[in-house]
Short mmCIF file of C-alpha atoms and ligand atoms in Angstrom, two decimals:
data_model
loop_
_atom_site.label_atom_id
_atom_site.label_comp_id
_atom_site.label_asym_id
_atom_site.label_seq_id
_atom_site.Cartn_x
_atom_site.Cartn_y
_atom_site.Cartn_z
CA MET A 1 98.73 120.85 102.66
CA ILE A 2 101.98 119.10 101.76
CA GLY A 3 102.55 115.44 102.41
CA ALA A 4 99.62 112.84 101.81
CA GLY A 5 100.60 110.30 104.41
CA ALA A 6 97.35 109.61 107.18
CA ILE A 7 98.54 113.63 108.54
CA GLY A 8 98.51 114.99 105.67
CA LEU A 9 95.06 113.42 104.32
CA GLY A 10 92.98 113.21 107.43
CA THR A 11 94.07 117.10 108.29
CA ALA A 12 93.06 118.09 104.97
CA TRP A 13 90.06 116.45 104.94
CA HIS A 14 89.19 118.03 108.65
CA LEU A 15 90.21 120.96 107.34
CA ALA A 16 87.69 120.18 104.13
CA GLN A 17 85.11 119.10 105.98
CA ARG A 18 85.21 122.68 108.17
CA GLY A 19 84.79 124.53 105.38
CA HIS A 20 88.53 126.11 104.46
CA ASP A 21 89.91 125.82 100.84
CA VAL A 22 92.55 122.93 100.42
CA SER A 23 95.10 121.88 98.19
CA VAL A 24 97.59 118.57 98.85
CA ASN A 25 100.68 117.88 97.23
CA ASP A 26 102.23 114.69 97.44
CA PRO A 27 104.23 112.69 94.37
CA ARG A 28 103.34 109.58 96.10
CA LEU A 29 99.25 110.70 94.72
CA ASN A 30 100.06 109.00 91.72
CA GLN A 31 100.61 106.07 92.85
CA PRO A 32 97.81 103.00 94.09
CA VAL A 33 97.99 102.89 98.37
CA LEU A 34 99.47 98.79 97.68
CA ARG A 35 103.27 98.43 99.62
CA GLN A 36 103.71 96.02 96.98
CA GLU A 37 103.35 97.78 94.13
CA SER A 38 104.96 101.25 95.61
CA GLY A 39 107.85 102.12 93.18
CA SER A 40 109.32 104.32 95.36
CA GLY A 41 109.12 103.00 99.08
CA LEU A 42 106.41 103.14 101.02
CA ASN A 43 105.49 105.98 102.72
CA GLY A 44 105.08 105.23 106.73
CA THR A 45 101.63 105.16 106.66
CA SER A 46 101.91 102.08 104.27
CA ALA A 47 104.42 100.65 106.40
CA SER A 48 102.86 101.19 109.46
CA LEU A 49 100.40 98.46 111.37
CA GLY A 50 97.73 101.60 112.10
CA VAL A 51 97.52 100.14 116.20
CA LEU A 52 95.75 102.65 118.46
CA MET A 53 97.83 102.10 121.55
CA GLY A 54 96.31 104.93 122.98
CA HIS A 55 94.56 104.90 126.18
CA VAL A 56 97.34 101.49 127.69
CA PHE A 57 99.79 104.89 126.52
CA ARG A 58 101.44 105.09 130.75
CA ARG A 59 101.75 108.67 130.75
CA ASN A 60 98.47 110.49 132.14
CA SER A 61 99.43 114.26 132.30
CA GLY A 62 101.15 116.46 128.99
CA ARG A 63 100.64 116.98 125.55
CA GLY A 64 100.95 113.45 123.93
CA TRP A 65 98.43 112.16 126.57
CA ARG A 66 95.94 114.71 125.32
CA LEU A 67 96.34 113.73 121.83
CA ARG A 68 96.15 110.13 122.61
CA ARG A 69 92.80 111.15 124.60
CA ARG A 70 91.61 112.59 122.18
CA SER A 71 92.62 111.39 118.65
CA MET A 72 91.03 107.91 120.46
CA GLU A 73 87.64 109.62 121.25
CA LEU A 74 87.20 111.03 117.58
CA TRP A 75 88.06 107.79 115.85
CA PRO A 76 84.97 106.52 115.90
CA GLN A 77 83.40 109.64 114.29
CA TRP A 78 86.07 109.47 111.79
CA ILE A 79 85.20 106.35 110.96
CA GLU A 80 81.97 105.92 110.89
CA THR A 81 81.85 108.99 107.91
CA LEU A 82 84.94 107.85 105.82
CA GLN A 83 82.74 104.33 106.00
CA ALA A 84 80.51 106.18 103.11
CA HIS A 85 83.75 106.34 101.05
CA GLN A 86 85.77 102.83 102.35
CA PRO A 87 82.95 100.49 103.29
CA GLY A 88 85.05 97.72 104.70
CA LEU A 89 87.32 100.59 107.01
CA LYS A 90 86.64 99.68 110.45
CA LEU A 91 88.09 100.27 113.56
CA HIS A 92 88.82 97.21 114.98
CA GLN A 93 88.99 97.22 118.93
CA GLY A 94 90.49 95.15 121.71
CA LEU A 95 93.76 95.44 122.55
CA LEU A 96 95.02 92.87 124.66
CA GLN A 97 98.85 93.80 126.34
CA ILE A 98 100.87 90.43 128.14
CA ALA A 99 102.18 91.41 131.16
CA GLU A 100 106.49 90.41 130.79
CA ASP A 101 106.97 90.64 134.78
CA GLU A 102 105.35 90.90 137.81
CA ARG A 103 106.54 95.15 137.82
CA ALA A 104 104.79 95.47 134.18
CA ALA A 105 101.84 93.38 136.26
CA GLU A 106 101.84 96.00 139.08
CA ARG A 107 101.95 98.59 136.72
CA MET A 108 99.03 97.24 134.73
CA ALA A 109 97.02 97.01 137.27
CA SER A 110 97.39 100.23 138.45
CA LEU A 111 96.49 102.05 135.18
CA ALA A 112 93.57 99.70 135.13
CA ALA A 113 92.08 101.09 138.10
CA GLN A 114 92.84 104.59 137.14
CA ARG A 115 91.21 104.32 133.87
CA ILE A 116 87.90 101.60 133.97
CA ASP A 117 86.21 104.37 132.53
CA LEU A 118 88.36 104.36 129.45
CA GLY A 119 87.85 100.09 129.69
CA LEU A 120 90.95 98.86 131.51
CA GLN A 121 91.16 95.49 132.88
CA ILE A 122 92.72 93.16 134.36
CA VAL A 123 92.94 89.96 133.05
CA THR A 124 94.24 86.76 134.45
CA ASN A 125 96.34 84.01 133.09
CA ALA A 126 93.55 82.18 133.53
CA ASP A 127 91.56 83.97 131.39
CA LEU A 128 94.50 84.59 128.88
CA ALA A 129 94.93 80.22 128.65
CA ALA A 130 92.95 79.92 125.46
CA VAL A 131 94.33 82.40 123.14
CA TRP A 132 98.27 82.96 124.89
CA PRO A 133 99.21 79.94 127.30
CA THR A 134 102.05 81.02 128.18
CA ALA A 135 101.49 84.01 129.68
CA SER A 136 102.90 84.11 133.39
CA HIS A 137 101.21 87.30 134.93
CA GLY A 138 98.54 87.76 133.23
CA GLY A 139 97.84 90.89 131.24
CA LEU A 140 95.57 94.07 130.40
CA HIS A 141 92.54 94.19 128.43
CA SER A 142 91.81 97.96 126.40
CA ARG A 143 88.51 97.61 125.26
CA GLN A 144 88.58 100.81 122.93
CA ASP A 145 92.72 100.33 121.97
CA GLY A 146 93.07 98.32 118.46
CA ARG A 147 93.56 99.01 115.01
CA VAL A 148 92.74 100.79 111.60
CA ASP A 149 93.29 99.51 108.51
CA PRO A 150 96.20 102.51 107.04
CA LEU A 151 95.63 101.67 103.43
CA LEU A 152 91.37 101.19 103.53
CA LEU A 153 92.54 104.89 105.44
CA GLN A 154 94.76 106.16 103.34
CA LEU A 155 92.14 105.02 100.36
CA ALA A 156 89.00 106.40 101.84
CA LEU A 157 90.68 109.85 102.77
CA ARG A 158 91.64 110.31 98.88
CA GLN A 159 88.30 109.35 98.23
CA ALA A 160 87.00 111.56 100.23
CA LEU A 161 89.11 114.46 99.40
CA ALA A 162 88.58 114.17 95.86
CA ARG A 163 84.57 113.90 96.57
CA GLN A 164 85.03 117.55 98.14
CA SER A 165 87.38 118.73 95.36
CA VAL A 166 90.06 119.20 97.13
CA GLU A 167 93.36 119.63 94.60
CA LEU A 168 95.43 116.73 94.63
CA ASN A 169 98.34 117.64 93.01
CA THR A 170 101.24 115.19 92.22
CA THR A 171 104.70 117.39 92.73
CA ALA A 172 107.25 117.71 95.15
CA VAL A 173 107.43 120.63 96.71
CA VAL A 174 111.68 121.70 96.17
CA GLY A 175 111.15 125.23 97.81
CA LEU A 176 108.71 127.43 100.30
CA GLU A 177 109.26 131.02 99.81
CA ARG A 178 108.01 134.08 102.00
CA ASN A 179 105.77 136.29 99.95
CA ASP A 180 104.67 139.25 101.82
CA ASN A 181 102.83 137.95 103.64
CA ARG A 182 101.54 134.36 102.28
CA TRP A 183 103.68 131.88 100.82
CA ARG A 184 105.27 130.72 97.51
CA VAL A 185 104.95 126.69 97.21
CA HIS A 186 107.87 125.39 94.21
CA ARG A 187 107.50 123.15 92.62
CA ALA A 188 109.74 119.77 91.02
CA ASP A 189 108.20 120.64 87.48
CA GLY A 190 109.10 124.57 87.65
CA ASP A 191 105.04 125.90 88.62
CA SER A 192 104.05 128.03 91.78
CA SER A 193 101.55 128.86 93.42
CA VAL A 194 100.34 131.39 96.82
CA HIS A 195 99.01 130.40 99.83
CA ASP A 196 97.71 132.10 102.93
CA VAL A 197 99.29 128.85 105.13
CA VAL A 198 100.84 126.36 104.23
CA LEU A 199 101.27 123.21 106.46
CA LEU A 200 103.99 120.23 106.25
CA CYS A 201 103.32 117.02 106.92
CA THR A 202 106.88 115.78 104.75
CA ALA A 203 107.85 113.84 107.87
CA LEU A 204 111.40 113.11 107.13
CA SER A 205 111.48 115.04 104.08
CA THR A 206 110.45 117.77 106.51
CA ASP A 207 114.30 119.64 106.98
CA ALA A 208 115.38 119.85 103.41
CA LEU A 209 112.39 122.54 103.13
CA LEU A 210 112.63 124.26 107.08
CA GLU A 211 116.45 124.89 106.79
CA PRO A 212 116.80 127.13 103.53
CA LEU A 213 113.93 129.19 106.15
CA GLY A 214 116.39 128.85 109.00
CA HIS A 215 114.19 126.79 110.56
CA ALA A 216 116.09 123.51 111.98
CA ARG A 217 113.41 120.78 112.61
CA PRO A 218 116.26 117.40 112.14
CA MET A 219 114.04 114.07 112.21
CA THR A 220 116.33 110.72 112.46
CA PRO A 221 115.08 107.65 110.51
CA VAL A 222 113.86 104.44 112.54
CA LEU A 223 113.11 101.02 110.70
CA GLY A 224 110.33 99.70 111.71
CA GLN A 225 109.99 96.04 109.43
CA ALA A 226 106.49 94.08 109.23
CA LEU A 227 105.76 90.24 108.42
CA ALA A 228 102.21 88.92 107.17
CA LEU A 229 102.30 84.95 107.64
CA GLN A 230 100.05 82.57 106.93
CA LEU A 231 99.89 79.63 109.48
CA GLU A 232 100.38 76.20 108.75
CA THR A 233 98.79 75.23 112.63
CA GLY A 234 97.67 77.15 115.78
CA PRO A 235 94.12 79.03 115.52
CA THR A 236 92.58 79.27 112.47
CA THR A 237 88.93 81.56 113.83
CA TRP A 238 90.69 83.88 116.19
CA ALA A 239 88.47 82.88 118.57
CA ASN A 240 88.53 84.75 121.56
CA TRP A 241 91.36 86.82 120.10
CA PRO A 242 91.63 90.71 120.63
CA SER A 243 92.31 92.83 117.53
CA VAL A 244 95.72 93.34 118.44
CA LEU A 245 98.03 91.27 120.78
CA VAL A 246 100.82 92.40 122.74
CA ASP A 247 103.87 90.32 124.14
CA GLN A 248 107.64 91.72 124.35
CA GLY A 249 106.41 95.27 122.27
CA PHE A 250 105.43 92.52 119.43
CA ASN A 251 102.07 93.04 117.67
CA LEU A 252 100.18 90.01 116.65
CA ILE A 253 97.13 91.05 114.37
CA PRO A 254 95.14 88.27 112.97
CA THR A 255 93.68 89.63 109.86
CA ALA A 256 91.90 86.73 108.16
CA PRO A 257 91.59 83.09 109.31
CA GLY A 258 94.81 81.80 109.32
CA ARG A 259 96.89 84.78 108.98
CA LEU A 260 98.54 87.25 110.54
CA LEU A 261 100.89 90.58 111.00
CA LEU A 262 103.79 90.91 113.19
CA GLY A 263 105.13 93.88 113.35
CA ALA A 264 107.07 96.45 115.85
CA THR A 265 111.24 96.25 115.91
CA VAL A 266 112.09 99.43 116.64
CA GLU A 267 115.29 100.05 114.96
CA PRO A 268 117.77 102.28 114.80
CA GLY A 269 118.73 103.73 111.44
CA ASP A 270 117.19 102.76 107.93
CA ARG A 271 118.30 99.71 106.90
CA ALA A 272 116.37 96.18 107.48
CA ALA A 273 118.61 93.91 108.82
CA ASP A 274 117.98 90.28 109.32
CA ASP A 275 118.64 89.91 112.92
CA PRO A 276 115.73 91.48 114.18
CA LEU A 277 113.13 89.87 111.86
CA ALA A 278 114.42 86.68 113.50
CA LEU A 279 113.68 88.07 116.73
CA MET A 280 110.45 88.96 116.25
CA ARG A 281 109.44 85.80 114.44
CA SER A 282 110.27 84.02 117.58
CA LEU A 283 109.26 86.75 119.95
CA ASN A 284 113.03 86.40 121.41
CA GLU A 285 112.52 82.56 121.45
CA ARG A 286 108.86 82.03 123.54
CA ALA A 287 106.73 82.33 120.86
CA PRO A 288 104.19 79.17 120.43
CA THR A 289 105.44 76.46 117.46
CA TRP A 290 102.96 77.65 115.87
CA LEU A 291 104.23 81.32 115.05
CA ARG A 292 108.11 79.56 114.73
CA THR A 293 106.33 77.51 111.61
CA ALA A 294 104.05 79.89 109.54
CA THR A 295 105.18 80.81 106.28
CA VAL A 296 106.28 85.10 105.76
CA ILE A 297 103.40 85.67 102.80
CA ASP A 298 105.12 88.98 102.53
CA HIS A 299 107.77 91.40 104.45
CA TRP A 300 107.76 95.14 104.42
CA SER A 301 109.51 98.15 105.85
CA GLY A 302 109.62 101.55 106.13
CA LEU A 303 110.55 104.50 108.32
CA ARG A 304 109.51 106.24 111.07
CA ALA A 305 110.92 109.99 111.43
CA ARG A 306 112.05 110.46 115.22
CA PRO A 307 112.26 114.27 115.72
CA VAL A 308 115.98 115.12 117.46
CA ASP A 309 115.92 116.23 120.69
CA ARG A 310 112.78 117.18 121.08
CA PRO A 311 109.28 115.42 121.90
CA ALA A 312 107.75 113.47 119.35
CA PRO A 313 105.43 115.15 117.65
CA LEU A 314 106.75 118.33 115.93
CA LEU A 315 103.12 120.38 116.46
CA GLU A 316 104.41 124.60 115.68
CA GLU A 317 103.08 127.27 113.58
CA LEU A 318 107.00 128.34 112.74
CA GLU A 319 105.47 131.51 111.81
CA PRO A 320 102.79 133.55 110.53
CA GLY A 321 101.51 131.32 107.90
CA LEU A 322 103.78 128.05 107.95
CA ILE A 323 102.54 125.16 110.27
CA LEU A 324 104.46 122.08 111.19
CA ALA A 325 102.10 118.46 111.50
CA SER A 326 105.27 115.97 111.24
CA GLY A 327 107.56 114.12 113.54
CA HIS A 328 104.69 111.95 114.56
CA TYR A 329 107.00 109.16 114.66
CA ARG A 330 105.63 105.69 116.46
CA ASN A 331 102.21 106.43 116.44
CA GLY A 332 101.06 109.39 113.53
CA VAL A 333 98.70 106.99 112.86
CA LEU A 334 96.94 107.21 116.59
CA LEU A 335 97.55 110.37 116.94
CA THR A 336 95.51 111.53 113.24
CA PRO A 337 92.52 112.83 114.08
CA GLY A 338 94.07 115.32 117.63
CA THR A 339 96.77 116.04 115.21
CA ALA A 340 93.97 117.22 112.53
CA GLU A 341 92.19 119.16 115.36
CA TRP A 342 95.26 120.71 116.36
CA VAL A 343 95.74 122.15 113.18
CA ALA A 344 92.14 123.72 112.79
CA THR A 345 92.02 125.36 116.27
CA ALA A 346 95.57 126.69 115.31
CA LEU A 347 94.16 128.30 112.02
CA GLU A 348 90.99 128.73 114.35
CA GLN A 349 92.64 130.97 116.01
CA LYS A 350 93.81 133.99 113.88
C1 LIG B 401 106.97 99.33 110.32
C2 LIG B 401 106.26 100.71 111.15
C3 LIG B 401 104.81 100.13 111.66
C4 LIG B 401 104.51 101.75 112.62
N1 LIG B 401 102.98 100.82 113.48
C5 LIG B 401 102.41 101.87 113.47
C6 LIG B 401 100.58 101.31 114.28
O1 LIG B 401 100.83 100.49 114.34
N2 LIG B 401 100.24 102.86 114.98
C7 LIG B 401 100.68 104.10 114.38
O2 LIG B 401 99.53 104.95 114.76
N3 LIG B 401 101.81 104.50 113.52
C8 LIG B 401 103.01 103.45 113.47
N4 LIG B 401 103.85 103.69 112.91
C9 LIG B 401 104.60 105.02 112.76
C10 LIG B 401 103.63 105.51 111.64
O3 LIG B 401 104.23 104.89 110.49
C11 LIG B 401 103.71 107.52 111.80
O4 LIG B 401 104.36 107.63 112.77
C12 LIG B 401 103.01 107.98 110.64
O5 LIG B 401 102.39 106.93 109.22
C13 LIG B 401 102.77 109.24 110.18
O6 LIG B 401 102.82 109.53 109.30
P1 LIG B 401 102.78 111.13 107.95
O7 LIG B 401 101.56 111.63 107.44
O8 LIG B 401 103.81 112.32 109.33
O9 LIG B 401 104.25 110.76 106.99
P2 LIG B 401 103.93 109.93 106.13
O10 LIG B 401 103.19 108.48 105.80
O11 LIG B 401 105.69 109.09 106.35
O12 LIG B 401 103.66 111.18 105.11
C14 LIG B 401 105.05 111.54 104.71
C15 LIG B 401 104.49 112.17 103.51
O13 LIG B 401 105.86 113.15 103.00
C16 LIG B 401 105.26 113.13 101.38
N5 LIG B 401 106.61 114.13 101.24
C17 LIG B 401 107.07 113.87 102.10
N6 LIG B 401 107.73 115.55 101.14
C18 LIG B 401 107.54 115.70 100.20
C19 LIG B 401 107.97 117.17 99.87
N7 LIG B 401 109.20 117.31 98.99
N8 LIG B 401 106.65 117.58 98.08
C20 LIG B 401 105.64 116.63 98.67
N9 LIG B 401 105.35 115.87 99.15
C21 LIG B 401 106.24 114.92 99.70
C22 LIG B 401 105.71 111.47 101.47
O14 LIG B 401 105.58 111.43 99.90
C23 LIG B 401 104.88 110.42 101.98
O15 LIG B 401 104.09 110.50 101.66
C24 LIG B 401 104.08 102.42 111.88
C25 LIG B 401 105.90 102.92 111.30
C26 LIG B 401 106.70 101.66 110.71
C27 LIG B 401 107.34 102.08 110.12
#
């Protein structure tokens, strides 16, 4: 297994639970799972907000929808088992999307009608008065969507892997080589080892390992930024608030009394710019005063790996024993359990 973000760690854990002999390589395994002290920048998972937008996804067919649904089914079991390693890890359920206009409200109404059994429900402006009084077209509440803390998730998975005696190797992988029917994995320290199966969960670095093998899977970096805010006025207890409130694509996530996370800007390129940050803080000039006047206590950014000319994510067996689970772009945390299950099925079908 190469890469120890949510996808690599989650898949390694799932495979180890199913009795596979697994080792994980990632230089970041040397570092604590913290946002502040990450010397080599954040991996996508540590930068992310961990929002699980499973059931509010509009399409209702195809691989993307199946992966989302399956992941949402698996999350409660995953969290329950992983809590043994990290008691603070929780599935924070309840996601509220605010309708921007009448058309959005109509789309939400039709989705809610189709997915009553999945816990979707329309909410009116009156219902929203205590939470988001500026809403003028109502919104959509999803009971099961919500959030997991991506830092606690990685901590729990690392601890679970250590308990399962999975080898955690802190050296970067620099090359892969076919070796009869097996794979030689070359590491940056000059060492190498041979494996039946290699699984790449390396996000943006994937192509560098695949290209020499004749498999081109380029990915574009898409920047995302997030803010941690301390409120001076406004809601302090978050009574009546959902775990995640989404307005115009911006996620607002209460984390403690008077504190929240704000994120979701998608910007092309790989440099953090000021303007999108300002837009995010003002919610396109529609933010309540308590949000505009909040103090920024932390700000970070990270890169999402978007596959070029292919739908995200890339789940493929490229050749016997070479499996790709990468390019999750905007939903890697959400899709972790479904991805892990996909990999196990691909391995066990042999
Ligand atoms: C600001 C922001 C907010 C986001 N919010 C959400 C959200 O709310 N919900 C959601 O589901 N998703 C969200 N995402 C997307 C999510 O972060 C990604 O889809 C997900 O983290 C991808 O996980 P990953 O394990 O594939 O990649 P990563 O977490 O990037 O991990 C890849 C790992 O591979 C390692 N690696 C790379 N090359 C090598 C090598 N040669 N040898 C060894 N190791 C290597 C890296 O060190 C890294 O640790 C967000 C992203 C950003 C940037």
